[in-house]
Structures are given as C-alpha cells and as structure tokens.
CSV table of C-alpha atoms in Angstrom, one decimal:
chain,number,residue,atom,x,y,z
A,1336,MET,CA,10.5,-76.6,-66.1
A,1337,LYS,CA,7.9,-78.2,-68.2
A,1338,THR,CA,4.6,-80.0,-66.9
A,1339,GLY,CA,3.5,-83.3,-68.3
A,1340,GLU,CA,0.7,-81.3,-70.1
A,1341,GLN,CA,3.2,-79.0,-71.7
A,1342,TYR,CA,5.3,-81.9,-72.8
A,1343,LEU,CA,2.3,-83.4,-74.4
A,1344,ALA,CA,1.5,-80.1,-76.2
A,1345,SER,CA,5.2,-79.9,-77.4
A,1346,LEU,CA,4.8,-83.1,-79.4
A,1347,ASP,CA,2.2,-81.4,-81.8
A,1348,ASP,CA,5.0,-79.7,-83.8
A,1349,GLY,CA,4.7,-81.2,-87.3
A,1350,ARG,CA,7.0,-84.2,-86.7
A,1351,LYS,CA,6.8,-87.1,-89.1
A,1352,VAL,CA,6.4,-90.4,-87.5
A,1353,TRP,CA,5.3,-93.7,-89.0
A,1354,PHE,CA,4.2,-96.8,-87.2
A,1355,GLU,CA,3.4,-100.1,-89.0
A,1356,GLY,CA,3.4,-98.5,-92.4
A,1357,GLU,CA,1.0,-95.7,-91.4
A,1358,LEU,CA,1.7,-92.0,-90.7
A,1359,VAL,CA,0.8,-91.1,-87.0
A,1360,GLU,CA,-1.6,-88.3,-86.9
A,1361,ARG,CA,-1.1,-87.4,-83.3
A,1362,ILE,CA,1.3,-89.3,-81.1
A,1363,ALA,CA,-0.5,-88.9,-77.8
A,1364,ASP,CA,-3.6,-90.4,-79.2
A,1365,HIS,CA,-1.9,-93.4,-80.8
A,1366,PRO,CA,-2.8,-96.8,-79.1
A,1367,ILE,CA,0.7,-98.0,-78.8
A,1368,LEU,CA,3.0,-94.9,-78.8
A,1369,GLY,CA,0.4,-93.0,-76.6
A,1370,GLN,CA,1.3,-95.4,-73.7
A,1371,SER,CA,4.9,-94.3,-73.9
A,1372,VAL,CA,4.0,-90.7,-74.1
A,1373,LYS,CA,2.0,-90.9,-70.9
A,1374,LEU,CA,4.8,-92.4,-69.1
A,1375,ILE,CA,7.1,-89.6,-70.2
A,1376,ALA,CA,4.5,-87.0,-69.2
A,1377,GLU,CA,4.2,-88.5,-65.6
A,1378,GLY,CA,8.0,-88.3,-65.3
A,1379,TYR,CA,7.8,-84.6,-66.1
A,1380,ASP,CA,5.1,-84.2,-63.4
A,1381,LYS,CA,7.0,-86.1,-60.8
A,1382,VAL,CA,9.7,-83.5,-60.5
A,1383,TYR,CA,7.8,-80.5,-61.6
A,1384,ASP,CA,8.6,-77.4,-59.5
A,1385,PRO,CA,7.0,-74.1,-60.6
A,1386,THR,CA,9.9,-72.1,-58.9
A,1387,GLY,CA,12.8,-74.2,-60.6
A,1388,ASP,CA,14.7,-73.1,-63.4
A,1389,HIS,CA,15.7,-76.5,-64.7
A,1390,SER,CA,14.8,-80.1,-64.0
A,1391,PRO,CA,16.9,-81.7,-61.2
A,1392,PHE,CA,17.6,-84.9,-63.3
A,1393,SER,CA,19.7,-82.7,-65.7
A,1394,ASP,CA,22.1,-81.7,-62.8
A,1395,VAL,CA,25.7,-82.5,-63.6
A,1396,PRO,CA,27.3,-84.7,-60.9
A,1397,THR,CA,30.7,-83.5,-59.5
A,1398,ASP,CA,31.6,-86.4,-57.3
A,1399,ALA,CA,31.0,-90.1,-56.7
A,1400,GLN,CA,28.0,-89.5,-54.3
A,1401,GLY,CA,26.4,-87.3,-56.7
A,1402,LEU,CA,27.0,-89.9,-59.6
A,1403,ARG,CA,25.5,-92.7,-57.5
A,1404,GLU,CA,22.4,-90.6,-56.5
A,1405,HIS,CA,21.9,-89.5,-60.0
A,1406,ILE,CA,21.7,-93.2,-61.4
A,1407,ASP,CA,18.8,-94.1,-59.2
A,1408,PHE,CA,17.0,-90.8,-59.8
A,1409,VAL,CA,17.2,-90.9,-63.6
A,1410,HIS,CA,16.2,-94.6,-63.7
A,1411,ASP,CA,13.2,-93.7,-61.6
A,1412,MET,CA,12.1,-91.0,-64.2
A,1413,GLY,CA,12.1,-93.3,-67.0
A,1414,MET,CA,13.8,-94.3,-70.3
A,1415,LEU,CA,13.7,-91.0,-72.0
A,1416,ALA,CA,14.9,-89.0,-69.1
A,1417,HIS,CA,17.8,-91.5,-68.6
A,1418,VAL,CA,18.7,-91.1,-72.4
A,1419,THR,CA,18.5,-87.4,-72.1
A,1420,TYR,CA,20.8,-87.3,-69.1
A,1421,THR,CA,23.3,-89.5,-70.7
A,1422,SER,CA,23.3,-87.4,-73.8
A,1423,ILE,CA,23.9,-84.3,-71.9
A,1424,MET,CA,26.8,-86.1,-70.1
A,1425,THR,CA,28.1,-87.3,-73.4
A,1426,LEU,CA,28.3,-83.9,-74.7
A,1427,LEU,CA,30.0,-82.6,-71.5
A,1428,THR,CA,32.5,-85.5,-71.6
A,1429,ALA,CA,33.3,-84.9,-75.3
A,1430,ALA,CA,33.7,-81.1,-74.7
A,1431,GLY,CA,36.2,-81.7,-72.1
A,1432,ARG,CA,38.2,-84.0,-74.5
A,1433,ILE,CA,38.2,-81.7,-77.3
A,1434,MET,CA,38.5,-78.4,-75.3
A,1435,ASP,CA,41.9,-77.5,-76.3
A,1436,SER,CA,41.6,-78.4,-80.1
A,1437,CYS,CA,38.0,-77.2,-80.9
A,1438,PRO,CA,37.1,-74.2,-78.8
A,1439,GLU,CA,34.4,-72.9,-81.0
A,1440,GLU,CA,32.7,-76.5,-81.0
A,1441,VAL,CA,33.0,-76.6,-77.2
A,1442,GLU,CA,31.2,-73.3,-76.9
A,1443,ARG,CA,28.5,-74.4,-79.0
A,1444,ILE,CA,28.1,-77.8,-76.9
A,1445,ASN,CA,28.0,-75.7,-73.7
A,1446,ALA,CA,25.4,-73.3,-75.0
A,1447,PHE,CA,23.3,-76.1,-76.2
A,1448,VAL,CA,23.4,-78.0,-72.9
A,1449,ALA,CA,22.6,-74.7,-71.0
A,1450,ARG,CA,19.5,-74.3,-73.4
A,1451,ALA,CA,18.5,-78.0,-72.9
A,1452,ARG,CA,18.5,-77.7,-69.2
A,1453,ALA,CA,16.7,-74.3,-69.2
A,1454,GLU,CA,14.0,-75.5,-71.7
A,1455,ASP,CA,13.6,-79.0,-70.0
A,1456,ILE,CA,13.7,-80.7,-73.3
A,1457,ARG,CA,14.3,-84.5,-74.1
A,1458,ILE,CA,17.3,-85.7,-76.2
A,1459,THR,CA,17.8,-88.9,-78.0
A,1460,GLN,CA,21.0,-90.5,-79.3
A,1461,CYS,CA,21.5,-91.1,-83.1
A,1462,ILE,CA,24.7,-93.0,-83.6
A,1463,THR,CA,24.4,-96.2,-85.4
A,1464,ASP,CA,24.4,-95.7,-89.3
A,1465,ALA,CA,22.9,-98.1,-91.8
A,1466,LYS,CA,26.5,-99.0,-92.4
A,1467,GLY,CA,25.9,-100.8,-96.0
A,1468,HIS,CA,28.6,-103.3,-96.7
A,1469,ARG,CA,30.3,-103.9,-93.4
A,1470,LYS,CA,33.7,-104.6,-95.0
A,1471,VAL,CA,33.8,-101.1,-96.9
A,1472,ARG,CA,34.9,-98.0,-95.2
A,1473,PRO,CA,32.2,-95.1,-95.0
A,1474,GLY,CA,34.0,-93.0,-97.7
A,1475,GLN,CA,34.3,-96.1,-100.0
A,1476,GLN,CA,30.6,-97.3,-99.9
A,1477,GLU,CA,28.8,-97.9,-103.2
A,1478,ASP,CA,26.1,-95.8,-101.7
A,1479,PRO,CA,27.5,-92.8,-99.9
A,1480,ASP,CA,24.2,-92.4,-97.8
A,1481,SER,CA,25.2,-95.7,-95.9
A,1482,TYR,CA,26.7,-93.3,-93.3
A,1483,VAL,CA,25.2,-90.0,-92.4
A,1484,HIS,CA,27.3,-87.4,-94.2
A,1485,VAL,CA,27.4,-83.7,-95.2
A,1486,VAL,CA,26.1,-83.4,-98.8
A,1487,GLU,CA,26.2,-79.5,-98.9
A,1488,ARG,CA,28.0,-76.8,-96.9
A,1489,ARG,CA,26.6,-73.4,-96.6
A,1490,ASP,CA,27.7,-70.1,-95.0
A,1491,ASP,CA,25.2,-70.6,-92.1
A,1492,GLY,CA,25.4,-74.4,-91.8
A,1493,VAL,CA,25.3,-77.9,-93.5
A,1494,VAL,CA,22.9,-80.3,-95.1
A,1495,VAL,CA,23.2,-84.0,-94.0
A,1496,ARG,CA,21.7,-87.2,-95.5
A,1497,GLY,CA,21.6,-90.7,-94.2
A,1498,ALA,CA,19.9,-92.9,-91.5
A,1499,LYS,CA,20.3,-93.8,-88.0
A,1500,LEU,CA,19.2,-97.2,-86.5
A,1501,HIS,CA,18.2,-98.5,-83.0
A,1502,ILE,CA,17.2,-95.2,-81.7
A,1503,THR,CA,15.2,-95.5,-78.5
A,1504,ALA,CA,12.2,-93.2,-78.4
A,1505,ALA,CA,13.4,-90.8,-81.1
A,1506,SER,CA,9.9,-89.9,-82.0
A,1507,LEU,CA,9.0,-88.9,-78.4
A,1508,GLY,CA,11.8,-86.4,-77.7
A,1509,HIS,CA,12.6,-82.9,-79.0
A,1510,GLU,CA,16.2,-83.1,-80.3
A,1511,LEU,CA,18.3,-85.8,-82.1
A,1512,MET,CA,21.9,-86.0,-81.0
A,1513,VAL,CA,23.6,-87.1,-84.2
A,1514,ILE,CA,27.3,-88.3,-83.8
A,1515,PRO,CA,29.8,-90.4,-85.9
A,1516,THR,CA,29.4,-94.1,-85.2
A,1517,LYS,CA,33.0,-94.8,-85.6
A,1518,GLY,CA,36.5,-93.4,-86.3
A,1519,MET,CA,36.9,-91.5,-89.6
A,1520,LYS,CA,40.0,-91.4,-91.7
A,1521,PRO,CA,41.5,-88.5,-93.9
A,1522,GLY,CA,39.3,-88.2,-96.9
A,1523,GLU,CA,36.1,-89.0,-94.8
A,1524,GLU,CA,35.7,-85.4,-93.5
A,1525,ASP,CA,32.1,-85.3,-94.7
A,1526,TYR,CA,31.3,-88.2,-92.3
A,1527,ALA,CA,33.0,-86.6,-89.3
A,1528,ILE,CA,29.7,-84.7,-88.3
A,1529,ALA,CA,28.3,-84.3,-84.9
A,1530,CYS,CA,25.2,-82.0,-84.5
A,1531,MET,CA,21.9,-81.6,-82.9
A,1532,ILE,CA,18.8,-81.8,-85.1
A,1533,PRO,CA,15.2,-80.9,-83.9
A,1534,VAL,CA,12.8,-83.9,-84.3
A,1535,ASN,CA,10.4,-81.8,-86.4
A,1536,ALA,CA,13.2,-80.5,-88.7
A,1537,PRO,CA,12.2,-80.6,-92.4
A,1538,GLY,CA,13.6,-83.9,-93.9
A,1539,VAL,CA,13.5,-85.9,-90.6
A,1540,LYS,CA,11.4,-89.0,-91.0
A,1541,ILE,CA,11.0,-91.5,-88.1
A,1542,VAL,CA,9.8,-95.1,-88.4
A,1543,ASP,CA,8.7,-96.7,-85.0
A,1544,VAL,CA,8.5,-100.2,-83.8
A,1545,SER,CA,7.6,-101.4,-80.3
A,1546,TYR,CA,7.6,-104.4,-78.2
A,1547,ALA,CA,4.5,-103.1,-76.4
A,1548,PRO,CA,1.7,-105.7,-76.1
A,1549,ARG,CA,-1.2,-105.1,-78.1
A,1550,ASN,CA,-3.6,-106.2,-75.3
A,1551,ALA,CA,-1.8,-104.6,-72.3
A,1552,GLY,CA,-5.0,-104.2,-70.4
A,1553,SER,CA,-5.5,-107.9,-69.9
A,1554,GLY,CA,-2.9,-108.2,-67.2
A,1555,THR,CA,-1.0,-110.8,-69.2
A,1556,PHE,CA,1.8,-108.4,-69.5
A,1557,PRO,CA,2.5,-107.0,-66.1
A,1558,VAL,CA,6.1,-105.9,-66.8
A,1559,SER,CA,6.1,-104.7,-70.5
A,1560,GLY,CA,2.7,-103.2,-70.5
A,1561,PRO,CA,3.5,-100.2,-68.3
A,1562,VAL,CA,7.1,-99.6,-69.4
A,1563,SER,CA,7.1,-99.9,-73.3
A,1564,TYR,CA,9.1,-97.4,-75.4
A,1565,PRO,CA,9.4,-97.5,-79.2
A,1566,GLU,CA,12.7,-98.2,-81.1
A,1567,SER,CA,13.1,-95.8,-83.9
A,1568,PHE,CA,14.6,-95.9,-87.5
A,1569,VAL,CA,15.5,-92.2,-88.2
A,1570,ILE,CA,15.8,-91.0,-91.7
A,1571,LEU,CA,17.7,-87.8,-92.5
A,1572,ASP,CA,16.6,-86.8,-95.9
A,1573,ASP,CA,18.7,-83.6,-96.8
A,1574,VAL,CA,18.3,-82.0,-93.3
A,1575,PHE,CA,19.8,-78.4,-92.8
A,1576,VAL,CA,21.7,-77.9,-89.6
A,1577,PRO,CA,22.5,-74.4,-88.6
A,1578,THR,CA,26.2,-73.7,-87.7
A,1579,GLU,CA,25.3,-73.1,-84.0
A,1580,ARG,CA,24.0,-76.7,-83.8
A,1581,ILE,CA,27.3,-78.2,-85.2
A,1582,PHE,CA,29.6,-79.7,-82.8
A,1583,LEU,CA,32.1,-81.5,-85.2
A,1584,ASP,CA,32.5,-80.9,-88.9
A,1585,GLY,CA,35.3,-82.5,-90.8
A,1586,GLN,CA,37.8,-83.0,-87.9
A,1587,THR,CA,38.2,-86.8,-88.5
A,1588,LYS,CA,40.7,-87.3,-85.8
A,1589,TYR,CA,37.9,-86.4,-83.2
A,1590,ALA,CA,35.2,-88.5,-84.7
A,1591,THR,CA,35.7,-91.1,-82.1
A,1592,VAL,CA,35.6,-88.9,-79.2
A,1593,PHE,CA,31.7,-88.5,-79.3
A,1594,ALA,CA,31.2,-92.3,-79.7
A,1595,HIS,CA,33.6,-93.2,-77.0
A,1596,SER,CA,31.9,-90.5,-74.6
A,1597,LEU,CA,28.5,-91.9,-75.5
A,1598,GLY,CA,29.7,-95.4,-75.0
A,1599,LEU,CA,31.0,-94.7,-71.5
A,1600,TRP,CA,27.7,-93.3,-70.3
A,1601,GLU,CA,25.5,-95.9,-72.1
A,1602,ARG,CA,27.5,-98.7,-70.5
A,1603,LEU,CA,27.2,-97.1,-67.2
A,1604,GLY,CA,23.4,-96.9,-67.7
A,1605,GLY,CA,23.4,-100.5,-68.9
A,1606,LEU,CA,25.5,-101.8,-65.9
A,1607,SER,CA,23.2,-100.1,-63.4
A,1608,SER,CA,20.1,-101.3,-65.1
A,1609,MET,CA,21.5,-104.9,-65.2
A,1610,ALA,CA,22.6,-104.7,-61.5
A,1611,ASP,CA,19.0,-103.9,-60.5
A,1612,GLY,CA,17.8,-106.4,-63.0
A,1613,ALA,CA,20.0,-109.2,-61.6
A,1614,ASP,CA,18.7,-108.6,-58.1
A,1615,LEU,CA,15.1,-108.8,-59.4
A,1616,LEU,CA,15.8,-112.1,-61.1
A,1617,VAL,CA,17.2,-113.6,-57.8
A,1618,GLY,CA,14.2,-112.4,-56.1
A,1619,LEU,CA,11.8,-114.0,-58.5
A,1620,ALA,CA,13.8,-117.3,-58.3
A,1621,GLN,CA,13.5,-117.2,-54.7
A,1622,LEU,CA,9.8,-116.5,-54.7
A,1623,ILE,CA,8.8,-119.0,-57.3
A,1624,ALA,CA,10.9,-121.7,-55.7
A,1625,GLN,CA,9.0,-121.0,-52.5
A,1626,ALA,CA,5.5,-121.0,-54.3
A,1627,ASN,CA,6.5,-124.4,-55.9
A,1628,GLY,CA,7.7,-125.7,-52.6
A,1629,THR,CA,11.2,-126.3,-53.8
A,1630,GLU,CA,13.2,-123.7,-52.0
A,1631,SER,CA,15.0,-126.3,-49.9
A,1632,VAL,CA,15.9,-128.7,-52.7
A,1633,ALA,CA,19.7,-128.8,-53.1
A,1634,HIS,CA,20.0,-128.1,-56.8
A,1635,VAL,CA,17.5,-125.2,-56.6
A,1636,ARG,CA,19.5,-123.7,-53.7
A,1637,ASP,CA,22.6,-124.1,-55.6
A,1638,LYS,CA,21.2,-122.4,-58.7
A,1639,ILE,CA,20.0,-119.5,-56.6
A,1640,ASP,CA,23.3,-119.3,-54.8
A,1641,ASP,CA,25.1,-118.9,-58.2
A,1642,MET,CA,22.6,-116.2,-59.2
A,1643,ILE,CA,23.3,-114.3,-56.0
A,1644,ILE,CA,27.0,-114.5,-56.7
A,1645,GLN,CA,26.6,-113.3,-60.2
A,1646,ALA,CA,24.3,-110.5,-59.1
A,1647,THR,CA,26.8,-109.4,-56.4
A,1648,LEU,CA,29.7,-109.3,-59.0
A,1649,ILE,CA,27.6,-107.0,-61.3
A,1650,ARG,CA,26.7,-104.7,-58.4
A,1651,ALA,CA,30.4,-104.6,-57.3
A,1652,SER,CA,31.4,-103.6,-60.8
A,1653,LEU,CA,28.9,-100.7,-60.7
A,1654,GLU,CA,30.0,-99.6,-57.3
A,1655,ALA,CA,33.9,-99.7,-58.4
A,1656,ALA,CA,33.0,-97.7,-61.5
A,1657,ILE,CA,31.3,-95.0,-59.4
A,1658,THR,CA,33.7,-95.0,-56.5
A,1659,HIS,CA,36.7,-94.6,-58.8
A,1660,CYS,CA,35.1,-91.9,-60.8
A,1661,HIS,CA,37.2,-89.0,-62.3
A,1662,VAL,CA,36.5,-85.4,-62.4
A,1663,GLY,CA,37.2,-83.6,-65.7
A,1664,ASP,CA,38.5,-80.2,-66.3
A,1665,ASN,CA,35.0,-78.9,-66.6
A,1666,GLY,CA,34.1,-80.1,-63.1
A,1667,ALA,CA,31.8,-82.9,-64.2
A,1668,ALA,CA,32.3,-86.4,-62.6
A,1669,PHE,CA,32.4,-89.5,-65.0
A,1670,PRO,CA,32.7,-93.2,-64.3
A,1671,ASP,CA,35.8,-95.1,-64.3
A,1672,GLU,CA,36.3,-96.5,-67.8
A,1673,LEU,CA,37.8,-99.9,-66.8
A,1674,TYR,CA,35.3,-100.9,-64.2
A,1675,THR,CA,32.4,-99.6,-66.4
A,1676,ASN,CA,33.4,-101.6,-69.5
A,1677,ALA,CA,34.5,-104.7,-67.7
A,1678,GLY,CA,31.3,-104.7,-65.5
A,1679,LYS,CA,28.9,-104.1,-68.6
A,1680,TYR,CA,30.7,-106.9,-70.5
A,1681,TYR,CA,30.4,-109.4,-67.7
A,1682,ALA,CA,26.8,-108.5,-67.0
A,1683,ALA,CA,25.7,-108.7,-70.5
A,1684,SER,CA,27.7,-111.8,-71.6
A,1685,HIS,CA,26.3,-113.9,-68.5
A,1686,TYR,CA,22.8,-112.5,-68.5
A,1687,ASP,CA,21.6,-115.8,-70.2
A,1688,ARG,CA,22.9,-117.8,-67.3
A,1689,LEU,CA,20.6,-115.9,-64.9
A,1690,VAL,CA,17.7,-116.4,-67.0
A,1691,GLN,CA,18.5,-120.1,-67.6
A,1692,SER,CA,18.7,-120.7,-63.8
A,1693,LEU,CA,15.4,-118.9,-63.3
A,1694,HIS,CA,13.7,-120.9,-65.9
A,1695,ASP,CA,14.9,-124.1,-64.6
A,1696,ILE,CA,13.7,-123.2,-61.0
A,1697,ALA,CA,10.3,-121.9,-62.2
A,1698,GLY,CA,9.4,-124.7,-64.6
A,1699,GLY,CA,7.4,-125.0,-67.8
A,1700,SER,CA,4.3,-123.1,-66.6
A,1701,ILE,CA,6.2,-119.8,-67.5
A,1702,VAL,CA,5.0,-120.5,-70.9
A,1703,THR,CA,2.0,-122.8,-70.5
A,1704,ALA,CA,0.1,-121.4,-67.5
A,1705,PRO,CA,-3.5,-120.2,-68.0
A,1706,SER,CA,-4.0,-116.5,-68.4
A,1707,LEU,CA,-5.0,-114.2,-65.6
A,1708,ALA,CA,-8.4,-113.7,-67.4
A,1709,ASP,CA,-9.1,-117.3,-67.0
A,1710,LEU,CA,-9.3,-116.7,-63.2
A,1711,GLN,CA,-12.4,-114.4,-63.8
A,1712,ASN,CA,-14.3,-117.2,-65.6
A,1713,PRO,CA,-16.8,-118.6,-63.3
A,1714,GLU,CA,-16.7,-122.1,-64.7
A,1715,ILE,CA,-12.9,-122.6,-65.0
A,1716,GLY,CA,-11.6,-120.0,-62.6
A,1717,PRO,CA,-12.0,-122.0,-59.4
A,1718,ALA,CA,-10.2,-125.0,-61.0
A,1719,VAL,CA,-7.3,-122.8,-62.3
A,1720,ARG,CA,-6.9,-121.4,-58.7
A,1721,LYS,CA,-7.0,-124.9,-57.2
A,1722,TYR,CA,-4.4,-126.5,-59.5
A,1723,MET,CA,-2.1,-123.6,-59.8
A,1724,GLN,CA,-1.5,-123.7,-56.1
A,1725,GLY,CA,1.7,-125.4,-54.9
A,1726,ASN,CA,3.1,-124.4,-51.5
A,1727,PRO,CA,-0.2,-123.7,-49.3
A,1728,GLU,CA,1.5,-120.5,-48.2
A,1729,PHE,CA,0.9,-119.2,-51.8
A,1730,ASP,CA,-2.6,-119.3,-53.4
A,1731,GLY,CA,-3.2,-120.3,-56.8
A,1732,GLU,CA,-3.5,-116.8,-58.2
A,1733,THR,CA,-0.3,-115.6,-56.6
A,1734,ARG,CA,1.7,-118.4,-58.1
A,1735,LEU,CA,0.1,-117.8,-61.5
A,1736,ARG,CA,0.9,-114.1,-61.4
A,1737,LEU,CA,4.6,-115.1,-60.6
A,1738,PHE,CA,4.7,-117.2,-63.7
A,1739,HIS,CA,3.3,-114.4,-65.9
A,1740,VAL,CA,5.9,-111.8,-64.5
A,1741,ILE,CA,8.7,-114.2,-65.2
A,1742,ARG,CA,7.4,-114.9,-68.7
A,1743,ASP,CA,6.8,-111.3,-69.6
A,1744,LEU,CA,10.2,-110.3,-68.3
A,1745,THR,CA,12.3,-113.1,-69.6
A,1746,ALA,CA,10.4,-115.4,-72.2
A,1747,ASP,CA,8.2,-113.2,-74.3
A,1748,THR,CA,8.5,-110.3,-76.8
A,1749,TYR,CA,10.0,-108.0,-74.0
A,1750,GLY,CA,12.2,-110.7,-72.8
A,1751,GLY,CA,13.8,-111.0,-76.3
A,1752,TRP,CA,14.2,-107.3,-76.5
A,1753,ARG,CA,16.0,-107.3,-73.2
A,1754,LEU,CA,18.2,-110.2,-74.3
A,1755,VAL,CA,19.3,-108.4,-77.3
A,1756,THR,CA,19.7,-104.8,-75.9
A,1757,ASN,CA,21.7,-106.0,-73.0
A,1758,ILE,CA,24.3,-107.1,-75.5
A,1759,GLN,CA,24.0,-104.2,-78.0
A,1760,ALA,CA,23.3,-101.3,-75.7
A,1761,GLY,CA,26.4,-99.0,-75.7
A,1762,GLY,CA,28.1,-101.0,-78.5
A,1763,GLY,CA,28.5,-104.8,-78.8
A,1764,LEU,CA,30.5,-106.9,-76.5
A,1765,TYR,CA,33.7,-106.7,-78.4
A,1766,ALA,CA,33.7,-102.9,-78.0
A,1767,GLN,CA,33.7,-103.3,-74.2
A,1768,LYS,CA,36.6,-105.7,-74.4
A,1769,ILE,CA,38.6,-103.3,-76.5
A,1770,VAL,CA,38.1,-100.4,-74.1
A,1771,THR,CA,38.7,-102.8,-71.0
A,1772,ARG,CA,42.1,-103.7,-72.6
A,1773,LYS,CA,42.9,-100.1,-73.1
A,1774,TRP,CA,42.4,-99.1,-69.5
A,1775,TYR,CA,43.6,-102.2,-67.7
A,1776,PRO,CA,47.0,-101.5,-66.0
A,1777,MET,CA,48.9,-104.1,-68.2
A,1778,GLU,CA,52.3,-102.6,-67.5
A,1779,SER,CA,51.9,-103.1,-63.9
A,1780,ALA,CA,50.6,-106.5,-64.3
A,1781,VAL,CA,53.5,-107.5,-66.4
A,1782,ALA,CA,55.9,-105.8,-64.2
A,1783,ARG,CA,54.8,-108.0,-61.2
A,1784,ALA,CA,55.0,-111.2,-63.4
A,1785,LYS,CA,58.6,-110.3,-64.3
A,1786,GLU,CA,59.5,-109.6,-60.7
A,1787,LEU,CA,58.2,-113.1,-59.8
A,1788,VAL,CA,60.0,-114.8,-62.7
A,1789,GLY,CA,63.3,-113.3,-61.5
A,1790,VAL,CA,65.1,-113.3,-64.7
A,1791,PRO,CA,65.8,-110.1,-66.9
A,1792,PHE,CA,63.7,-109.5,-70.0
A,1793,ALA,CA,64.8,-107.6,-73.1
A,1794,PRO,CA,63.3,-104.0,-73.2
C-alpha cells in the first residue's frame, strides 16, 4: 500500500501536463492542481496499513451487502479512488463477458488488475473520442485520428493515435484505461482497441481545466474549494502499447463490451452520488426555509415535500440496483442493469427540478448576498450580520453561510459543472434509455396486457 507521501513522489515521473496554456513543472506545487493532489494524498493516508498487501477500496464485492458498503467507502475516499474502483470493476465485468471468446485478453486483464491492486495505483477512464463529424462512422472520417486507433502493429505491441475528452483527473493518476467509445463494424478493426497506458508514456500529453475557485481561501467557495478535481483532454501522439497491456485489438464485435461495462459502473456511481446529493439539497431547503422564517408557509412546505419524494425515489432506485445485483462467473457482484440505468436517468433528468425548488425557497440572496469577508470588516460587518438575520434562531452569519453554500453548490461554476456532469457522466440520457429498454421485461408486460384484453393476438 502507498502512503500519501509516496503517491506525491510517484507523480514526479516525467508526465506532460498543461494548464491554461502552460506546461506544469511539478503538479504537487501547482496552485490549482496541487489542491486536488493533496486530496488524493489524504485519501491514501486515510486507509494506509503498513501490514496490508492492497488497499481495501480495491476489494471486489461478491454480494449485495459488499456492493452497498463499497459505494460509501469509495465515495468517502474521493473522486480518483472512485474512478479507480469503477475502472477495476469495468475490467472485471468486461472480462466476464468475453471470457469464452478472448481468453488471452482476459488473462491480461486479470494480471493487470492484480498488479494495480498490489501496487495501489490510480486509474482513470479514457472513453470519449474527439469524434470529428458526428454523422460519419469512425472508419470513414476525413481525419482518421478523430477516433483513437492503431496506426502501427509490431511483434511486441501496437502504436495508437488520437485523443480522449472529458477525462476526470487523468493527470493525477498512474494509468489511462483507453477503451472504444462505441460499437465498431467490420473494416474498423483499428478502432477496436482497449488497453492500459501509463500517464508518463512517451507521446501522452494532457491538457487540464478546472472549476476550482481561484480564491478558495476566502471562504466564498465552501463546497467546491475543498473538493475540486481537474477535467482532462488526453492526447495520444503515437503512443506505443506493449502486448501485455492490450485487452482488445481488432475484435470489432466486442468493442461495445468495455463501453457498456464502464457505463454500468459509472451510472451506479452517478446514481449513488445523486442520491446523496438529493438528500443534501432537501436538507439545505429545510434549513434555509427555517433561517428565512418560511418553513411553515404552505407553498414552501409543498416544494420541500416534492423534493423529499424525488430524493426518496432516487434512493429507492439505488437500493433496487444493489439489492437485485448479479454475480458473474468470476465471483464479482455487479448492479442490476435495469434499476441502475432507469434510476440514473430519472435522477439526472429531474435534477434541475430539485435545484429550482431550492432556489425558489431560498431567494435571490443566493447570488446577491455579501461575501463572508465582509463580515470581518469593522465598519460594515455588524450591519451585514444585522440585516442578514431572518429567523432569530439563526444569526446573520449562519444565514449568510447557508446562502453561500447553496450558491457554490448549485449556482456558480461548480454548480454548472454538476448540472452538466449529472447528465453526461456514464453517457448521455439517451444511452440510459436504450439500456433501460433492453433490460425491461417487456414480454412479461405485454403478456399481462394481452391477458387483460382477452382476445387472441397474431404471433
């Protein structure tokens, strides 16, 4: 197992990372990226055991209870640990689905997972390609690099080229899990490539952006300040991948297996995060209503009741996905596809309703209230405290802090990031609809309808 200090040292490996147009000399010292690095190091130290042979977060759940416990554990360790866990589970899920057809690739997957657990490394997921002209197939693009593809095959591996977008914390991990973003057809064998690439491999270039506040120390960003992670644009400029790191090469019929496996675990992660997030929004709505003195007003109570019902349905979907989990041939438990996808779709597509109700209950001070720094000014601080007070049970500072938490969480840069990622994480909403229809027991539903109608139907 690694300590936080060992993790920090592992980042000094020659990786090439750019932020706002400049090459980052040392990530741990960077004013923005360094905040994220510190969070990840703290996660390492939180579970470090000098006698352990692997980090417990990388354990593979084998039943519903293990799956349920692991979700909370991984979330508590932070974003990169969560992404690593879902990467490991994606590989194991995919391995179970290609076990009979691709035995050599499955052996490589299992060997890599064992090494990743033993070395306590962090993995990020590279799935979405640049895609070029969206109407054109990967193999017919004017620029073949629009999708990551093999440009050269050697006796000991392949060379790949392309780019992957929307990669959370790619610059802060150790390995890039590169998989096809969609199904491939015959003739597109070069695009059916799944492999693992070290972040510091020659030809890997990472461009980072971040929603992290530039003045996090002011207290104005109480939510996003402590939990910011960069989003990465990963460029693969003729990167060599050794054979032992290749998990799929040219088998077009299995290109979607990795994407679907990742989608399942990403959507479970998104659903669990949104279940916790919905409960938080309900709590903030109740608190700000009390601070405003409006918690007994009929329309405010009604809005909070609607929020409670929505939060409960999201939580119920998560519980159903876990309770009805399935155990694969390799002994790993994975969540139910129907409840995971339907729950993620419902939570993401209705998130704006939760936020709208919270904003309506809280009022315009979400975006117009004075800063927390103003409280410290001897001339205006007392007046800000006085006039920010509503319900006497909540002093002016407490109510002001509530407004800033709500703004930072839902109405500022981080709030915009959450709004978009809730929809896009694990694939857009339409992808969840497709999988939900696939797994819904339609035949059973139609049979019941036919029975009720009471007349024969043509086969």
